[in-house]
CSV table of C-alpha atoms in Angstrom, one decimal:
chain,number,residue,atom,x,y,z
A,1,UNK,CA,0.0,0.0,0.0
A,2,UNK,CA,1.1,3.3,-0.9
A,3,UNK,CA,2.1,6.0,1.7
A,4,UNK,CA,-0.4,8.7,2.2
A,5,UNK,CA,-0.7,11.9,4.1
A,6,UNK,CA,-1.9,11.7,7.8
A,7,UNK,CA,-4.9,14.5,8.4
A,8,UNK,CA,-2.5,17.7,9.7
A,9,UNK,CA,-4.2,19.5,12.1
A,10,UNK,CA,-5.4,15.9,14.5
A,11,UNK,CA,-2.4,15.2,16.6
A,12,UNK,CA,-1.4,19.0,17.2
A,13,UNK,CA,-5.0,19.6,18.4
A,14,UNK,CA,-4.9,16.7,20.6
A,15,UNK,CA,-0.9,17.7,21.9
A,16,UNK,CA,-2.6,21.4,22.5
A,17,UNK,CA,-5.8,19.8,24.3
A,18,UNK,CA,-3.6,17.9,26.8
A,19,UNK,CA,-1.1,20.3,27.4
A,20,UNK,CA,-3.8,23.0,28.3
A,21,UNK,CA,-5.2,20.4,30.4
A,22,UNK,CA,-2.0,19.2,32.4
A,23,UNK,CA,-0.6,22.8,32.7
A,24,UNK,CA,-3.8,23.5,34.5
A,25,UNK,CA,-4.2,20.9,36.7
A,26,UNK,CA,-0.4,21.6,37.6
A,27,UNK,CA,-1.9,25.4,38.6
A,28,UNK,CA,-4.3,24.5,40.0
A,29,UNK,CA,-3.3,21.7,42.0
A,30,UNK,CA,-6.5,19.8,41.3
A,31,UNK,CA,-4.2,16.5,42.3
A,32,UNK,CA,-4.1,14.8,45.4
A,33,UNK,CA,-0.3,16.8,45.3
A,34,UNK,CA,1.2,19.5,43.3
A,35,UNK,CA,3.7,18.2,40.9
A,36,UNK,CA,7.2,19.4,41.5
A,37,UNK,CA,8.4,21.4,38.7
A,38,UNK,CA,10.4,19.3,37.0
A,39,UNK,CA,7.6,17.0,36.2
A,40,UNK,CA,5.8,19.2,34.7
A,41,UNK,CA,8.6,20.2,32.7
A,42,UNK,CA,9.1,16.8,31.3
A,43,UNK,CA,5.5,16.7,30.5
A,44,UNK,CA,5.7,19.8,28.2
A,45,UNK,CA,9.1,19.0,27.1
A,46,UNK,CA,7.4,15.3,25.5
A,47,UNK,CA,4.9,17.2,23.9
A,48,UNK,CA,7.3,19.3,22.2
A,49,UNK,CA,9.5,16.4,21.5
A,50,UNK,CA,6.0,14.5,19.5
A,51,UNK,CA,5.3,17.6,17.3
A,52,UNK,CA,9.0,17.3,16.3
A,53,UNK,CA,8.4,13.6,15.8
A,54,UNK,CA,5.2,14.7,13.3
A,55,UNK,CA,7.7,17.2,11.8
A,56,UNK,CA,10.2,14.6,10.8
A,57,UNK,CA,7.4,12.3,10.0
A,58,UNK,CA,6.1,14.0,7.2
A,59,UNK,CA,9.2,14.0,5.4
A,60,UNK,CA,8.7,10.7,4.2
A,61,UNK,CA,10.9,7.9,3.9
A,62,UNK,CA,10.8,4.0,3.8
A,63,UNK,CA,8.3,1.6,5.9
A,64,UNK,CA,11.5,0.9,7.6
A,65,UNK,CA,11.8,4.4,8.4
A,66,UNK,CA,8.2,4.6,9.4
A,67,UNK,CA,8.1,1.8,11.7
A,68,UNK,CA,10.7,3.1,13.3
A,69,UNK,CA,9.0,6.2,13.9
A,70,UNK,CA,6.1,4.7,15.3
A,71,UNK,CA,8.3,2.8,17.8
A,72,UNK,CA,9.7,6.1,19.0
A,73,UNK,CA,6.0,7.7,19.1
A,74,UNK,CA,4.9,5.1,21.2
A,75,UNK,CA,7.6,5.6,23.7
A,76,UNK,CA,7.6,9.4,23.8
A,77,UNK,CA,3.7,9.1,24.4
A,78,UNK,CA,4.0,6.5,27.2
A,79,UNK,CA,7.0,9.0,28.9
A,80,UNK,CA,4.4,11.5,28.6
A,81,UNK,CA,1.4,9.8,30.2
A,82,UNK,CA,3.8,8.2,32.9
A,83,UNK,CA,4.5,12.3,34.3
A,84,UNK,CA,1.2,13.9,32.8
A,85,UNK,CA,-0.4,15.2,36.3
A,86,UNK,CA,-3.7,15.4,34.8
A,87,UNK,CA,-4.2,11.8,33.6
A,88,UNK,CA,-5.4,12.9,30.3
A,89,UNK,CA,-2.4,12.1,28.0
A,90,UNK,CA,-3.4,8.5,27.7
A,91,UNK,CA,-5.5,9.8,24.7
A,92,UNK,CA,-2.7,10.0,23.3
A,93,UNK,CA,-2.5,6.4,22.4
A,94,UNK,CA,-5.0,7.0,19.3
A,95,UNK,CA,-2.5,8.5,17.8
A,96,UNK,CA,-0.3,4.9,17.2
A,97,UNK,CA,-3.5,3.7,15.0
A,98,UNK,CA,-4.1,6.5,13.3
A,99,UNK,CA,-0.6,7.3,11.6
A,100,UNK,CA,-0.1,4.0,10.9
A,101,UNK,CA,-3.3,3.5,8.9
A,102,UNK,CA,-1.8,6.0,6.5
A,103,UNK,CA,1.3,4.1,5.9
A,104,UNK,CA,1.1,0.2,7.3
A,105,UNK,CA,-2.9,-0.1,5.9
A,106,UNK,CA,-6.1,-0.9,7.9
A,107,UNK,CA,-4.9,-4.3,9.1
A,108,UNK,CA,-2.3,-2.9,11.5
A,109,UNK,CA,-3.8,0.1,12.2
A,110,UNK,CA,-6.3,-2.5,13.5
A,111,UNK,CA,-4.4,-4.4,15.4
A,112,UNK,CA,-2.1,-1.5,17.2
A,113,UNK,CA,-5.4,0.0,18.4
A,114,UNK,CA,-6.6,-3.6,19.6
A,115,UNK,CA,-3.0,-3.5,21.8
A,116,UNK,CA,-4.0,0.0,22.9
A,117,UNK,CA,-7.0,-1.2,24.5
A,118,UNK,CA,-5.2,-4.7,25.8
A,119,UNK,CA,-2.4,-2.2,27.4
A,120,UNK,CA,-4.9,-0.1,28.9
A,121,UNK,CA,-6.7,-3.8,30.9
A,122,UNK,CA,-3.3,-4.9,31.7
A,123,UNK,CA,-2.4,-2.0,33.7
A,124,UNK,CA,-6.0,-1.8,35.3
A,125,UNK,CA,-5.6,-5.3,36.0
A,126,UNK,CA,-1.7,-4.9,37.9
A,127,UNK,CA,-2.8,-1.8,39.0
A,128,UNK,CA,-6.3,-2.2,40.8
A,129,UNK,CA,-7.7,-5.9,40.3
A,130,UNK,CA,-11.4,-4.8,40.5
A,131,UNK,CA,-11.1,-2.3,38.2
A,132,UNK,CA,-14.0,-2.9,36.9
A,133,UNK,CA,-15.8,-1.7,39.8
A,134,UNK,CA,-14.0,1.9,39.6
A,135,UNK,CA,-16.4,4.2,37.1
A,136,UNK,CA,-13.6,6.5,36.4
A,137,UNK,CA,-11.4,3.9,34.9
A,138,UNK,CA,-14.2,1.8,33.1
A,139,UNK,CA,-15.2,5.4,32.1
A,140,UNK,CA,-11.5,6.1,30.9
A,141,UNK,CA,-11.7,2.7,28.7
A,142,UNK,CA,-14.5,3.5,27.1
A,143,UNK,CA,-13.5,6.8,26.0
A,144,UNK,CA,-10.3,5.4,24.4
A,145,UNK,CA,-12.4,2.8,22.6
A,146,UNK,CA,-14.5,5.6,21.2
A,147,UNK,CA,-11.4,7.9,20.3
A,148,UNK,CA,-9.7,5.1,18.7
A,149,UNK,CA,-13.1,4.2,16.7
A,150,UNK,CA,-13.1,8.4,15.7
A,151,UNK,CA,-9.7,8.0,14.7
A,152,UNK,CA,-9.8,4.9,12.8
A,153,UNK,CA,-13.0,6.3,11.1
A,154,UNK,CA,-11.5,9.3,10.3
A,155,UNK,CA,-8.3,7.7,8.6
A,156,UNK,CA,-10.0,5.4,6.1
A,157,UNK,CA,-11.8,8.6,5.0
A,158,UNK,CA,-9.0,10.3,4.7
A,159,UNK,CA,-7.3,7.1,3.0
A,160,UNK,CA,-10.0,7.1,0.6
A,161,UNK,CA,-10.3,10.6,-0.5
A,162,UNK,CA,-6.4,10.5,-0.9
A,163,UNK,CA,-6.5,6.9,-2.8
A,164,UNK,CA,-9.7,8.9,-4.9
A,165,UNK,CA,-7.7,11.9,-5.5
A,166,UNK,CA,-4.4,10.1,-6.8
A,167,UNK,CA,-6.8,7.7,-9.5
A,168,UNK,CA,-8.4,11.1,-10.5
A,169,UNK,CA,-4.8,12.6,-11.0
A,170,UNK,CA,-4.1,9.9,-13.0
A,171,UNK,CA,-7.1,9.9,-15.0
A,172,UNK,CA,-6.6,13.2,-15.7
A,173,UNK,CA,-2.7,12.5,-16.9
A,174,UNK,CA,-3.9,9.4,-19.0
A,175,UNK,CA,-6.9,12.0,-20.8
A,176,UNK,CA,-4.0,14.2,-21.5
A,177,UNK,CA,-1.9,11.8,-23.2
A,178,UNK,CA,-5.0,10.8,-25.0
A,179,UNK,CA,-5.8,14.1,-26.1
A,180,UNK,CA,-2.0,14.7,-27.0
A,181,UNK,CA,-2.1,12.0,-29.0
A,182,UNK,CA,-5.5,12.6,-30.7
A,183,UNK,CA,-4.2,16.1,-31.7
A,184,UNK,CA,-1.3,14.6,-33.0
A,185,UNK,CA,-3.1,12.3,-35.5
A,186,UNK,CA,-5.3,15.2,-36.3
A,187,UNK,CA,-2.6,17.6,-37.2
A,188,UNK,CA,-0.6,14.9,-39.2
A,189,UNK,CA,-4.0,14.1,-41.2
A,190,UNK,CA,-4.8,18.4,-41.6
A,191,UNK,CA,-1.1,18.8,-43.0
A,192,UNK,CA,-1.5,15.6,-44.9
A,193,UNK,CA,-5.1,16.8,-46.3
A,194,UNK,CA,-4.8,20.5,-47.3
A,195,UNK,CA,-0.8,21.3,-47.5
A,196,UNK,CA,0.2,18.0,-48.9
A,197,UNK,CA,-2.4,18.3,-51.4
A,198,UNK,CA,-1.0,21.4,-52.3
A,199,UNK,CA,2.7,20.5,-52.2
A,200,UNK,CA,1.7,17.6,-54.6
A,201,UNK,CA,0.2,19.9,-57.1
A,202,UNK,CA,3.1,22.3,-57.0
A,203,UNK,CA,5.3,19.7,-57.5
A,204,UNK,CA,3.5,18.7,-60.7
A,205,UNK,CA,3.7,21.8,-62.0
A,206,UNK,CA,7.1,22.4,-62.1
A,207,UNK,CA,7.9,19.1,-63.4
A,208,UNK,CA,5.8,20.0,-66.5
A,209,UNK,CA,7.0,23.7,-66.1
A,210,UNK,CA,10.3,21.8,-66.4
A,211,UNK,CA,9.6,19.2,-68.9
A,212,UNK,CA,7.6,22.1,-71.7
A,213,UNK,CA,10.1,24.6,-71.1
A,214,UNK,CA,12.0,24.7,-74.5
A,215,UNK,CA,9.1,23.0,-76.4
A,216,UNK,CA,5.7,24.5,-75.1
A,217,UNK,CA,7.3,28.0,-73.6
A,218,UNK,CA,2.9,28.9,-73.1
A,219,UNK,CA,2.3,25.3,-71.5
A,220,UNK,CA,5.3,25.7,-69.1
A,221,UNK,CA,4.2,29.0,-68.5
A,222,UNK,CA,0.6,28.0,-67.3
A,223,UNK,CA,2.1,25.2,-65.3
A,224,UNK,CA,4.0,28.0,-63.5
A,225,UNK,CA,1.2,30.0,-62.8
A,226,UNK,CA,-0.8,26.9,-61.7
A,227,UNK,CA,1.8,26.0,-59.2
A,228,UNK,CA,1.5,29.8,-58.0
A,229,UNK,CA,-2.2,29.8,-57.6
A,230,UNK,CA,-1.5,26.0,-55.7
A,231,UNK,CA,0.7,27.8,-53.5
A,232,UNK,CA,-1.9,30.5,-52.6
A,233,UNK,CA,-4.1,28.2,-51.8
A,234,UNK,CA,-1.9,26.0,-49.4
A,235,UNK,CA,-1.3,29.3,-47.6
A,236,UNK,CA,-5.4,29.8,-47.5
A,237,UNK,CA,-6.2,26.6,-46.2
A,238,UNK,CA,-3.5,27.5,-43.2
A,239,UNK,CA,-5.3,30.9,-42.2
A,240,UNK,CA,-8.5,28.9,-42.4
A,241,UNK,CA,-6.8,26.0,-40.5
A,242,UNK,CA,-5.7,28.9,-37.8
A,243,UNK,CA,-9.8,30.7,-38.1
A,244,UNK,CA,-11.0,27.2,-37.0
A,245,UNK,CA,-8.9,27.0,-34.0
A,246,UNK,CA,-9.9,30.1,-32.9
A,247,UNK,CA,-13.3,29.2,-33.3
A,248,UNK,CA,-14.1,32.1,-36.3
A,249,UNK,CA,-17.2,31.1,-38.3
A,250,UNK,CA,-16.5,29.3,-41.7
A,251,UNK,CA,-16.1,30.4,-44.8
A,252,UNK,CA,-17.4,29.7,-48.2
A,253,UNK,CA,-19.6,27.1,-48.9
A,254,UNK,CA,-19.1,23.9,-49.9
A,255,UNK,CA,-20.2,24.4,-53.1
A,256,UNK,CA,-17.9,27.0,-54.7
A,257,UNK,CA,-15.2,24.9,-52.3
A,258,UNK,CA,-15.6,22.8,-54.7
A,259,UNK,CA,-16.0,24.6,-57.8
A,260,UNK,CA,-12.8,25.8,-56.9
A,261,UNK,CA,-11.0,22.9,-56.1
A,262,UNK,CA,-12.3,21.1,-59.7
A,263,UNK,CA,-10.5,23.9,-61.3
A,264,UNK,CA,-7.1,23.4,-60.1
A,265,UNK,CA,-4.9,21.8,-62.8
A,266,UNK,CA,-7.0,23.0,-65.7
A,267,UNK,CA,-4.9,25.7,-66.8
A,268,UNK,CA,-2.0,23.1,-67.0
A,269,UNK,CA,-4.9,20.6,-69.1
A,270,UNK,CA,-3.0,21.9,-72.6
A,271,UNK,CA,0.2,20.4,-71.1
A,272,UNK,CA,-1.6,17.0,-71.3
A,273,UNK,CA,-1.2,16.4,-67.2
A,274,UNK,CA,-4.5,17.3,-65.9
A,275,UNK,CA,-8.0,15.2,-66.6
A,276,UNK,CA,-11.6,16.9,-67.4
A,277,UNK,CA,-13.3,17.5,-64.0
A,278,UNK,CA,-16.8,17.4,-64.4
A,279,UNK,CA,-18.7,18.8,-60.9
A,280,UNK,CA,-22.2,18.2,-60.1
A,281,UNK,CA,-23.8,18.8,-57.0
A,282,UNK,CA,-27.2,18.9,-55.7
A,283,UNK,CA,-29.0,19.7,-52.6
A,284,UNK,CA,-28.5,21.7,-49.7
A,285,UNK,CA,-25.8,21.5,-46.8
A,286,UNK,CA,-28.6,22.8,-44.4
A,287,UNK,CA,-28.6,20.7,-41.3
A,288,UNK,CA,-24.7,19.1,-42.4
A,289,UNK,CA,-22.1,20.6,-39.5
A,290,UNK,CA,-18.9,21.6,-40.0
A,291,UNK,CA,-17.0,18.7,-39.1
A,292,UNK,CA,-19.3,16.9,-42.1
A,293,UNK,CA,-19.3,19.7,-44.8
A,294,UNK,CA,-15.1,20.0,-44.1
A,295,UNK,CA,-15.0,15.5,-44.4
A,296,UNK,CA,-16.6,15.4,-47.4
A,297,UNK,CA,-14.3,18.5,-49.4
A,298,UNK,CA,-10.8,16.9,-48.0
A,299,UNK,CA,-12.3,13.3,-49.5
A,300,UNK,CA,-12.6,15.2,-52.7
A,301,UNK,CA,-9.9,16.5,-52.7
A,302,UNK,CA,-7.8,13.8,-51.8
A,303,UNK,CA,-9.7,12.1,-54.6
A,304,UNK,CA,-8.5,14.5,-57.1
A,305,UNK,CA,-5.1,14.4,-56.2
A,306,UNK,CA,-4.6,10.6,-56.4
A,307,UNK,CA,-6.5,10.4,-59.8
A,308,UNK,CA,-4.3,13.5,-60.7
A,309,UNK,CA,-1.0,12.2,-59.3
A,310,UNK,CA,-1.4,8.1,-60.8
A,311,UNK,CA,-4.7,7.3,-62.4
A,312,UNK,CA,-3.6,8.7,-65.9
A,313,UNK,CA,-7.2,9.5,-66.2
A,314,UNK,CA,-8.8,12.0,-68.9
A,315,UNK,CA,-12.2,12.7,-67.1
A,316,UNK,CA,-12.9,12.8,-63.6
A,317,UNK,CA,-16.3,13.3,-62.8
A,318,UNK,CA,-17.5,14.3,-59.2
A,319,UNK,CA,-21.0,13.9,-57.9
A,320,UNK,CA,-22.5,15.1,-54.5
A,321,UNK,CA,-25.7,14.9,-53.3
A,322,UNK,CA,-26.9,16.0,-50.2
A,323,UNK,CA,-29.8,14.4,-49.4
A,324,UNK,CA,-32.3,14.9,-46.4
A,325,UNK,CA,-30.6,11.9,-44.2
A,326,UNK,CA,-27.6,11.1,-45.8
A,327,UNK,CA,-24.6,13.3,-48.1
A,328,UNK,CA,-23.1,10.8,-50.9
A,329,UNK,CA,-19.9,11.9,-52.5
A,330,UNK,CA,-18.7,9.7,-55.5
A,331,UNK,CA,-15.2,10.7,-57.6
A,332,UNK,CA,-14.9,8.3,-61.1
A,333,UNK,CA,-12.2,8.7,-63.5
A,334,UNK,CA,-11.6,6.7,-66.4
A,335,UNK,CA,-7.8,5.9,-65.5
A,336,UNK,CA,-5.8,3.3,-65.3
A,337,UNK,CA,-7.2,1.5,-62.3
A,338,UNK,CA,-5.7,-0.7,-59.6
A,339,UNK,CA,-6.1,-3.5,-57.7
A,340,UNK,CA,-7.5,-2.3,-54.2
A,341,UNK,CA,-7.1,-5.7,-52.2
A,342,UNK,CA,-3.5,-5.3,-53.2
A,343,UNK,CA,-2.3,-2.0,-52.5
A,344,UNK,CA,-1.8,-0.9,-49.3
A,345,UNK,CA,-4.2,2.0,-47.6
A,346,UNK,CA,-1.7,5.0,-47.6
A,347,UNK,CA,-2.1,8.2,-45.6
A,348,UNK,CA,-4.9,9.7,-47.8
A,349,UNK,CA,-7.2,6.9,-47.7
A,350,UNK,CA,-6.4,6.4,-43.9
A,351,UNK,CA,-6.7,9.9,-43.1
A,352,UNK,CA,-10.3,10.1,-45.2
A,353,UNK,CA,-11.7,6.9,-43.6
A,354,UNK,CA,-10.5,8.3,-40.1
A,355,UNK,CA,-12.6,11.5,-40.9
A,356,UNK,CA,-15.6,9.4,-42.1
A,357,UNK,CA,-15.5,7.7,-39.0
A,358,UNK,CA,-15.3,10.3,-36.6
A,359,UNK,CA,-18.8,11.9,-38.5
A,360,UNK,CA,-20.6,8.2,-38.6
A,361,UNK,CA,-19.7,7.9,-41.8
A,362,UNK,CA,-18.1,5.1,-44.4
A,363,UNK,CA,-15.6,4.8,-47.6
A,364,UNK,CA,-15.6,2.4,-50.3
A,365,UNK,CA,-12.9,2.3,-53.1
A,366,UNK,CA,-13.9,0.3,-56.2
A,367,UNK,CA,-11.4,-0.1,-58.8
A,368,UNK,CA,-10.5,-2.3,-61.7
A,369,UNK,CA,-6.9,-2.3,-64.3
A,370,UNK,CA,-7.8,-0.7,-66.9
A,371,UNK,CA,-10.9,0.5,-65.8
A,372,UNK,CA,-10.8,3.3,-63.8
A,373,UNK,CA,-11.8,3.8,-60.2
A,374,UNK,CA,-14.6,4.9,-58.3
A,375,UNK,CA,-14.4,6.4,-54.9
A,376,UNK,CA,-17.6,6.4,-52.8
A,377,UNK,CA,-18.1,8.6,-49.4
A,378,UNK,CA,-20.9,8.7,-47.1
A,379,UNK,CA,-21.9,10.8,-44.6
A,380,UNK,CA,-25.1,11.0,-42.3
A,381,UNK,CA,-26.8,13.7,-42.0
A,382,UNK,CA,-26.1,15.3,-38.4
A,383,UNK,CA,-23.2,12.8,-37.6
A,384,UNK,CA,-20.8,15.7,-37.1
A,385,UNK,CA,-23.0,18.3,-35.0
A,386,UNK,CA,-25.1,20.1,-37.5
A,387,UNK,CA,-26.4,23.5,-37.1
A,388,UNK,CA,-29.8,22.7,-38.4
């Protein structure tokens, strides 16, 4: 069992309690005789010797350590109840179950405060055999019994809060981690999704910039001025990345998001690089959220970017309908086609079923050599926290 912190303020409000009680009884002289001076010295100076003992206590240390303590607690507390001259530091004793609980566990906390009790017989017993018939000291025995049952009571409470408050604490570290790591993956996917997009496009560019230089001076041109526009938008899509995290509302709509995201690469299409987009779109995003309206735009456009990048493709069609339940996007090109059991899910297709699945929603790649592919995303309507 792991260590915890005893309750503060207990043992110096019982070391206060009985040292206002045995200076005044020394004044006094409520005893059968007045205590010489020096006892009553001692008396104060153990006190003072078992707030030290807390002191050094709280420090910590090993159960070694600890036990050791308690040893030297118990004996500082029996020299102070030995020249206590108002009999009340025998309360005292609740104090050997109650610090252990924190450190040794219920079980000997248990059992120290069952030897408090047997202590307490045995020296009725030597002392006055019909002890039992004195109410004072069967009134003194049951008062320990119910100070060590307060203290005992009030440990496990205190164990428990403590015990409640570390699993919270490391709850809360565990969430934190989670998140971190959450945020992570969502960062890699945004820079994978809207500046990796762009990157690839500019990339293409300049390679057919570089490849038409000397014999289509206008295509290489155009290809220049596509990878401009390209980098234009890669720096658009990181103010809009910043607007979102400060919570700014969205822009345009999906729609012309679209429109203008079909257009990239046409101005290049003379070069022979870029495919016929064909855009259709029908129905309204009323009722779709952000988080669904911003899934299904980065699925077209990491659509667009794989047919432009390897399907060879001259036409690319791309359908949306937003229905009144459910938002279908579907991206065909007549490319070259692949075999999607056998190639292995990159970052774009793991990044766009990721988004799918954090809006309810489901992708579905259907491709053939030689054929072309067709790329299918679904989306439920209200799966991401619409507005409507």
């Amino acid at each position: 069992m792991a260590a915890y912190v005893p309750v503060r303020w207990v043992s110096p409000l019982l070391y206060t309690a009985v040292l206002a009680g045995g200076l005044y009884c020394a004044v006094a002289g409520l005893g059968s005789d007045r205590p010489p001076y020096w006892r009553t010295g001692a008396f104060a100076a153990g006190l003072a010797a078992l707030v030290a003992l807390d002191e050094v206590e709280r420090r910590g240390g090993t159960r070694a350590r600890h036990a050791l303590l308690l040893a030297a607690r118990c004996a500082l507390i029996a020299a102070v109840v030995a020249v206590d001259p108002s009999e009340l530091a025998q309360v005292l004793f609740v104090l050997l179950p109650f610090t252990a609980y924190f450190v040794f566990g219920r079980g000997v906390a248990l059992s120290l405060g069952a030897l408090c009790v047997a202590g307490l017989l045995v020296g009725y017993v030597v002392d006055a055999p019909l002890w039992y018939r004195d109410q004072e000291r069967v009134s003194d025995l049951l008062m320990l019994c119910v100070g060590l049952v307060l203290a005992l009571s009030m440990a496990g409470v205190a164990v428990g809060e403590q015990r409640a408050r570390r699993a919270l604490e490391e709850y809360a570290a565990r969430i934190a981690e989670l998140s971190a790591a959450s945020e992570r993956v969502r960062l890699a996917r945004e820079i994978h999704d809207s500046l990796g997009h762009h990157l690839a496009a500019v990339s293409v560019q300049l390679e057919l910039s570089s490849e038409f230089h000397d014999r289509d001076p206008d295509s290489a041109r155009r290809a220049v001025d596509e990878a401009r526009l390209s980098v234009k938008r890669a720096l658009g899509d990181v103010r809009q990345s910043v607007r979102a995290l400060r919570a700014d509302p969205p822009g345009a709509s999906l729609k012309s998001a679209l429109a203008d995201l079909t257009r990239t690469g046409r101005a290049a299409q003379d070069a022979r690089s870029a495919p016929g987009v064909t855009l259709e779109v029908s129905g309204s995003e009323k009722g779709y959220g952000p988080q669904e309206l911003s899934m299904l735009y980065r699925a077209a456009q990491e659509g667009l970017t794989n047919v432009r990048r390897h399907a060879r493709a001259t036409r690319v069609t791309v359908a949306l309908r937003l229905g009144e339940d459910v938002a279908r996007l579907v991206v065909t090109d007549d490319g070259c086609g692949f075999v999607p059991a056998g190639m292995a899910a990159g970052y774009g297709l793991l990044g766009m079923r990721e988004r799918a699945h954090l809006v309810g929603g489901s992708v579905d790649v259907d491709s053939v050599p030689g054929a072309g592919t067709r790329l299918t995303v679904t989306v439920p309507r209200g799966g991401g926290g619409g507005d409507g």
